[in-house]
Amino acid sequence: MNTLELKSRGVLTANRIPKDYFVAKGKGQSDITVHAGSFHLALKDAGIEAYNIMTYSSILPGIAQEIAKPETLPHGCVMETIMAASNAEKGKRATASIIYGWLYDKDTGQKYGGLVCEYNGDLTVKEAEAQLKQSLNELYTNGFSEQYYLRGIKVMSESIVPDRKFGTALVALCFTSYFIPYTDS
């Protein structure tokens, strides 16, 4: 297929930009397995078990905004997330935490975007959140502090010490809409 044929059959777009998101968290435990067991039950507890979950790295676009979880989303739809998930065996702690904050231009005050850090491990919620605050500060200091202020910091966590064979804790920013720019080139 040559370039002319390609252009006549579709629209050339730039990368999608995540826009609206909601926060979900949950925990689950199972005597059978992790993935189809405790992880799925944590997704169910979070209200996102009916979707095909994909994960992103840790950057929020400037247009992103938190919304309430939509009442309905199509069963089986792709849900792209920034997720922290931790698994543990019986009697051991699993903690998942996310921290994020927004960057604002020091000269214009305009919202630039956001930074997100995730924690997956066995610390207590208090310890995990303290570590995340340090991680977020390190990201900010080593790449953004000269030009931007960091504001609007939020932290959310989930933790479980399962009394069954496996346990999972998770926290996620779940995207529901995207801006799709187009390009002429």
PDB file of C-alpha atoms in Angstrom:
ATOM      1  CA  MET A   1       0.000   0.000   0.000  1.00  0.00           C
ATOM      2  CA  ASN A   2       1.486   3.373  -0.973  1.00  0.00           C
ATOM      3  CA  THR A   3       1.190   6.599   1.027  1.00  0.00           C
ATOM      4  CA  LEU A   4      -1.687   7.953  -1.069  1.00  0.00           C
ATOM      5  CA  GLU A   5      -3.722   4.775  -0.547  1.00  0.00           C
ATOM      6  CA  LEU A   6      -3.018   4.865   3.191  1.00  0.00           C
ATOM      7  CA  LYS A   7      -4.184   8.483   3.549  1.00  0.00           C
ATOM      8  CA  SER A   8      -7.372   7.844   1.607  1.00  0.00           C
ATOM      9  CA  ARG A   9      -8.397   5.027   3.952  1.00  0.00           C
ATOM     10  CA  GLY A  10      -8.144   6.694   7.332  1.00  0.00           C
ATOM     11  CA  VAL A  11      -7.190   9.577   9.524  1.00  0.00           C
ATOM     12  CA  LEU A  12      -3.629  10.117  10.652  1.00  0.00           C
ATOM     13  CA  THR A  13      -3.562  10.886  14.363  1.00  0.00           C
ATOM     14  CA  ALA A  14      -0.922  11.771  16.888  1.00  0.00           C
ATOM     15  CA  ASN A  15      -0.628   9.873  20.186  1.00  0.00           C
ATOM     16  CA  ARG A  16      -3.814   9.716  22.272  1.00  0.00           C
ATOM     17  CA  ILE A  17      -3.808  11.798  25.441  1.00  0.00           C
ATOM     18  CA  PRO A  18      -5.589  10.362  28.510  1.00  0.00           C
ATOM     19  CA  LYS A  19      -8.179  12.819  29.847  1.00  0.00           C
ATOM     20  CA  ASP A  20     -10.744  11.653  32.418  1.00  0.00           C
ATOM     21  CA  TYR A  21      -9.921   9.157  35.164  1.00  0.00           C
ATOM     22  CA  PHE A  22     -11.363   7.812  38.395  1.00  0.00           C
ATOM     23  CA  VAL A  23      -9.628   6.280  41.395  1.00  0.00           C
ATOM     24  CA  ALA A  24     -10.281   2.661  42.363  1.00  0.00           C
ATOM     25  CA  LYS A  25      -8.869   0.467  45.096  1.00  0.00           C
ATOM     26  CA  GLY A  26      -9.552  -2.990  46.399  1.00  0.00           C
ATOM     27  CA  LYS A  27      -8.260  -6.117  48.048  1.00  0.00           C
ATOM     28  CA  GLY A  28      -8.952  -9.803  47.651  1.00  0.00           C
ATOM     29  CA  GLN A  29      -7.838 -13.196  48.877  1.00  0.00           C
ATOM     30  CA  SER A  30      -8.039 -16.745  47.571  1.00  0.00           C
ATOM     31  CA  ASP A  31      -6.956 -20.269  48.447  1.00  0.00           C
ATOM     32  CA  ILE A  32      -6.542 -21.155  44.754  1.00  0.00           C
ATOM     33  CA  THR A  33      -4.173 -18.743  42.989  1.00  0.00           C
ATOM     34  CA  VAL A  34      -3.105 -15.127  42.640  1.00  0.00           C
ATOM     35  CA  HIS A  35      -4.012 -14.018  39.091  1.00  0.00           C
ATOM     36  CA  ALA A  36      -7.411 -15.662  38.622  1.00  0.00           C
ATOM     37  CA  GLY A  37      -7.941 -15.623  42.381  1.00  0.00           C
ATOM     38  CA  SER A  38      -6.891 -12.862  44.765  1.00  0.00           C
ATOM     39  CA  PHE A  39      -5.973 -10.353  42.018  1.00  0.00           C
ATOM     40  CA  HIS A  40      -9.344 -10.791  40.286  1.00  0.00           C
ATOM     41  CA  LEU A  41     -11.129 -10.465  43.629  1.00  0.00           C
ATOM     42  CA  ALA A  42      -9.192  -7.247  44.343  1.00  0.00           C
ATOM     43  CA  LEU A  43     -10.313  -5.942  40.926  1.00  0.00           C
ATOM     44  CA  LYS A  44     -13.883  -6.892  41.893  1.00  0.00           C
ATOM     45  CA  ASP A  45     -13.592  -5.106  45.237  1.00  0.00           C
ATOM     46  CA  ALA A  46     -12.356  -2.041  43.330  1.00  0.00           C
ATOM     47  CA  GLY A  47     -15.273  -2.302  40.879  1.00  0.00           C
ATOM     48  CA  ILE A  48     -13.097  -2.837  37.796  1.00  0.00           C
ATOM     49  CA  GLU A  49     -13.198  -6.620  37.343  1.00  0.00           C
ATOM     50  CA  ALA A  50     -15.280  -6.527  34.150  1.00  0.00           C
ATOM     51  CA  TYR A  51     -12.617  -4.722  32.109  1.00  0.00           C
ATOM     52  CA  ASN A  52      -9.407  -5.680  30.320  1.00  0.00           C
ATOM     53  CA  ILE A  53      -6.786  -3.841  32.345  1.00  0.00           C
ATOM     54  CA  MET A  54      -3.691  -2.297  30.759  1.00  0.00           C
ATOM     55  CA  THR A  55      -1.083  -0.380  32.731  1.00  0.00           C
ATOM     56  CA  TYR A  56       0.851   2.799  31.966  1.00  0.00           C
ATOM     57  CA  SER A  57       3.966   4.301  33.408  1.00  0.00           C
ATOM     58  CA  SER A  58       3.653   7.256  35.729  1.00  0.00           C
ATOM     59  CA  ILE A  59       2.868  10.503  33.903  1.00  0.00           C
ATOM     60  CA  LEU A  60      -0.419  12.427  33.875  1.00  0.00           C
ATOM     61  CA  PRO A  61      -1.132  14.824  30.996  1.00  0.00           C
ATOM     62  CA  GLY A  62      -2.076  18.391  31.836  1.00  0.00           C
ATOM     63  CA  ILE A  63      -5.627  17.848  30.542  1.00  0.00           C
ATOM     64  CA  ALA A  64      -6.257  14.877  32.862  1.00  0.00           C
ATOM     65  CA  GLN A  65      -8.978  15.352  35.449  1.00  0.00           C
ATOM     66  CA  GLU A  66     -10.506  13.164  38.131  1.00  0.00           C
ATOM     67  CA  ILE A  67     -14.159  12.244  37.709  1.00  0.00           C
ATOM     68  CA  ALA A  68     -16.611  10.023  39.563  1.00  0.00           C
ATOM     69  CA  LYS A  69     -16.566   6.411  38.404  1.00  0.00           C
ATOM     70  CA  PRO A  70     -19.041   6.081  35.523  1.00  0.00           C
ATOM     71  CA  GLU A  71     -22.160   4.092  36.365  1.00  0.00           C
ATOM     72  CA  THR A  72     -21.615   1.766  33.432  1.00  0.00           C
ATOM     73  CA  LEU A  73     -18.784   0.924  31.105  1.00  0.00           C
ATOM     74  CA  PRO A  74     -19.027  -1.821  28.471  1.00  0.00           C
ATOM     75  CA  HIS A  75     -18.166  -5.267  29.811  1.00  0.00           C
ATOM     76  CA  GLY A  76     -14.818  -6.347  28.366  1.00  0.00           C
ATOM     77  CA  CYS A  77     -13.735  -2.849  27.335  1.00  0.00           C
ATOM     78  CA  VAL A  78     -10.064  -1.936  27.581  1.00  0.00           C
ATOM     79  CA  MET A  79      -9.330   0.085  30.707  1.00  0.00           C
ATOM     80  CA  GLU A  80      -5.958   1.762  30.749  1.00  0.00           C
ATOM     81  CA  THR A  81      -4.611   2.485  34.217  1.00  0.00           C
ATOM     82  CA  ILE A  82      -1.736   3.615  36.336  1.00  0.00           C
ATOM     83  CA  MET A  83      -1.815   0.821  38.909  1.00  0.00           C
ATOM     84  CA  ALA A  84      -0.016  -0.332  42.013  1.00  0.00           C
ATOM     85  CA  ALA A  85      -0.704  -3.976  42.905  1.00  0.00           C
ATOM     86  CA  SER A  86       0.926  -6.125  45.555  1.00  0.00           C
ATOM     87  CA  ASN A  87       0.531  -9.845  46.231  1.00  0.00           C
ATOM     88  CA  ALA A  88       1.333 -11.759  49.408  1.00  0.00           C
ATOM     89  CA  GLU A  89       0.991 -15.210  50.868  1.00  0.00           C
ATOM     90  CA  LYS A  90      -1.037 -16.031  53.975  1.00  0.00           C
ATOM     91  CA  GLY A  91       0.004 -14.005  57.016  1.00  0.00           C
ATOM     92  CA  LYS A  92       2.246 -11.596  55.081  1.00  0.00           C
ATOM     93  CA  ARG A  93       1.352  -8.011  54.225  1.00  0.00           C
ATOM     94  CA  ALA A  94       0.618  -6.743  50.710  1.00  0.00           C
ATOM     95  CA  THR A  95       0.424  -2.957  50.341  1.00  0.00           C
ATOM     96  CA  ALA A  96      -0.307  -0.970  47.196  1.00  0.00           C
ATOM     97  CA  SER A  97      -0.113   2.832  47.170  1.00  0.00           C
ATOM     98  CA  ILE A  98      -0.144   5.642  44.631  1.00  0.00           C
ATOM     99  CA  ILE A  99       0.847   9.258  45.094  1.00  0.00           C
ATOM    100  CA  TYR A 100       0.414  11.963  42.482  1.00  0.00           C
ATOM    101  CA  GLY A 101       0.749  15.695  42.195  1.00  0.00           C
ATOM    102  CA  TRP A 102       0.345  18.382  39.554  1.00  0.00           C
ATOM    103  CA  LEU A 103       3.046  20.537  38.002  1.00  0.00           C
ATOM    104  CA  TYR A 104       2.252  24.227  37.451  1.00  0.00           C
ATOM    105  CA  ASP A 105       4.460  26.590  35.465  1.00  0.00           C
ATOM    106  CA  LYS A 106       6.178  29.066  37.816  1.00  0.00           C
ATOM    107  CA  ASP A 107       5.848  31.920  35.297  1.00  0.00           C
ATOM    108  CA  THR A 108       2.352  31.423  33.901  1.00  0.00           C
ATOM    109  CA  GLY A 109       0.619  29.334  36.579  1.00  0.00           C
ATOM    110  CA  GLN A 110      -0.588  27.009  33.811  1.00  0.00           C
ATOM    111  CA  LYS A 111      -1.069  23.342  34.662  1.00  0.00           C
ATOM    112  CA  TYR A 112       1.630  21.376  32.827  1.00  0.00           C
ATOM    113  CA  GLY A 113       0.958  17.776  33.824  1.00  0.00           C
ATOM    114  CA  GLY A 114       1.299  15.377  36.706  1.00  0.00           C
ATOM    115  CA  LEU A 115       3.788  13.001  38.267  1.00  0.00           C
ATOM    116  CA  VAL A 116       2.749   9.648  39.733  1.00  0.00           C
ATOM    117  CA  CYS A 117       4.671   7.188  41.902  1.00  0.00           C
ATOM    118  CA  GLU A 118       3.519   3.695  42.801  1.00  0.00           C
ATOM    119  CA  TYR A 119       4.456   1.425  45.688  1.00  0.00           C
ATOM    120  CA  ASN A 120       4.024  -2.373  45.638  1.00  0.00           C
ATOM    121  CA  GLY A 121       5.403  -4.236  48.634  1.00  0.00           C
ATOM    122  CA  ASP A 122       5.077  -5.303  52.242  1.00  0.00           C
ATOM    123  CA  LEU A 123       5.421  -2.029  54.171  1.00  0.00           C
ATOM    124  CA  THR A 124       2.608  -0.690  56.329  1.00  0.00           C
ATOM    125  CA  VAL A 125       0.417   1.954  54.702  1.00  0.00           C
ATOM    126  CA  LYS A 126       2.089   4.678  56.772  1.00  0.00           C
ATOM    127  CA  GLU A 127       5.588   3.506  55.758  1.00  0.00           C
ATOM    128  CA  ALA A 128       4.601   3.094  52.091  1.00  0.00           C
ATOM    129  CA  GLU A 129       3.088   6.577  51.953  1.00  0.00           C
ATOM    130  CA  ALA A 130       6.201   8.099  53.568  1.00  0.00           C
ATOM    131  CA  GLN A 131       8.392   6.358  50.967  1.00  0.00           C
ATOM    132  CA  LEU A 132       6.141   7.565  48.147  1.00  0.00           C
ATOM    133  CA  LYS A 133       6.371  11.169  49.342  1.00  0.00           C
ATOM    134  CA  GLN A 134      10.163  10.875  49.140  1.00  0.00           C
ATOM    135  CA  SER A 135       9.943   9.290  45.663  1.00  0.00           C
ATOM    136  CA  LEU A 136       7.656  12.020  44.338  1.00  0.00           C
ATOM    137  CA  ASN A 137       9.915  14.704  45.773  1.00  0.00           C
ATOM    138  CA  GLU A 138      12.940  13.051  44.129  1.00  0.00           C
ATOM    139  CA  LEU A 139      11.210  13.017  40.719  1.00  0.00           C
ATOM    140  CA  TYR A 140      10.169  16.629  41.129  1.00  0.00           C
ATOM    141  CA  THR A 141      13.565  17.842  42.354  1.00  0.00           C
ATOM    142  CA  ASN A 142      15.510  16.023  39.635  1.00  0.00           C
ATOM    143  CA  GLY A 143      13.629  17.189  36.599  1.00  0.00           C
ATOM    144  CA  PHE A 144      10.885  19.711  37.225  1.00  0.00           C
ATOM    145  CA  SER A 145      11.571  21.976  40.226  1.00  0.00           C
ATOM    146  CA  GLU A 146      13.348  24.728  38.287  1.00  0.00           C
ATOM    147  CA  GLN A 147      10.382  25.486  36.035  1.00  0.00           C
ATOM    148  CA  TYR A 148       7.340  24.120  37.927  1.00  0.00           C
ATOM    149  CA  TYR A 149       5.626  24.097  41.314  1.00  0.00           C
ATOM    150  CA  LEU A 150       4.294  20.744  42.577  1.00  0.00           C
ATOM    151  CA  ARG A 151       0.787  21.050  44.054  1.00  0.00           C
ATOM    152  CA  GLY A 152      -2.412  19.147  44.713  1.00  0.00           C
ATOM    153  CA  ILE A 153      -0.707  16.015  46.022  1.00  0.00           C
ATOM    154  CA  LYS A 154      -2.985  13.024  46.678  1.00  0.00           C
ATOM    155  CA  VAL A 155      -2.121   9.643  48.176  1.00  0.00           C
ATOM    156  CA  MET A 156      -4.253   6.503  48.217  1.00  0.00           C
ATOM    157  CA  SER A 157      -3.447   3.082  49.604  1.00  0.00           C
ATOM    158  CA  GLU A 158      -4.808  -0.403  50.153  1.00  0.00           C
ATOM    159  CA  SER A 159      -3.299  -3.135  52.308  1.00  0.00           C
ATOM    160  CA  ILE A 160      -4.114  -6.698  53.279  1.00  0.00           C
ATOM    161  CA  VAL A 161      -2.658  -9.440  55.461  1.00  0.00           C
ATOM    162  CA  PRO A 162      -4.490 -12.444  54.006  1.00  0.00           C
ATOM    163  CA  ASP A 163      -5.802 -15.236  56.175  1.00  0.00           C
ATOM    164  CA  ARG A 164      -6.209 -17.325  53.032  1.00  0.00           C
ATOM    165  CA  LYS A 165      -3.372 -18.697  50.868  1.00  0.00           C
ATOM    166  CA  PHE A 166      -2.995 -15.582  48.641  1.00  0.00           C
ATOM    167  CA  GLY A 167      -3.873 -11.910  48.987  1.00  0.00           C
ATOM    168  CA  THR A 168      -3.736  -8.897  46.670  1.00  0.00           C
ATOM    169  CA  ALA A 169      -4.067  -5.170  47.323  1.00  0.00           C
ATOM    170  CA  LEU A 170      -4.378  -2.673  44.476  1.00  0.00           C
ATOM    171  CA  VAL A 171      -4.917   1.010  43.783  1.00  0.00           C
ATOM    172  CA  ALA A 172      -5.452   2.447  40.292  1.00  0.00           C
ATOM    173  CA  LEU A 173      -6.081   5.607  38.339  1.00  0.00           C
ATOM    174  CA  CYS A 174      -8.486   4.341  35.656  1.00  0.00           C
ATOM    175  CA  PHE A 175      -8.783   6.293  32.411  1.00  0.00           C
ATOM    176  CA  THR A 176     -12.165   6.562  30.702  1.00  0.00           C
ATOM    177  CA  SER A 177     -11.626   9.052  27.869  1.00  0.00           C
ATOM    178  CA  TYR A 178      -8.896  10.310  25.562  1.00  0.00           C
ATOM    179  CA  PHE A 179      -8.175  13.340  23.432  1.00  0.00           C
ATOM    180  CA  ILE A 180      -7.051  12.247  19.970  1.00  0.00           C
ATOM    181  CA  PRO A 181      -5.209  14.969  18.081  1.00  0.00           C
ATOM    182  CA  TYR A 182      -4.862  14.667  14.338  1.00  0.00           C
ATOM    183  CA  THR A 183      -1.938  15.641  12.189  1.00  0.00           C
ATOM    184  CA  ASP A 184      -1.665  16.715   8.571  1.00  0.00           C
ATOM    185  CA  SER A 185       1.757  15.163   8.028  1.00  0.00           C
TER     186      SER A 185
END
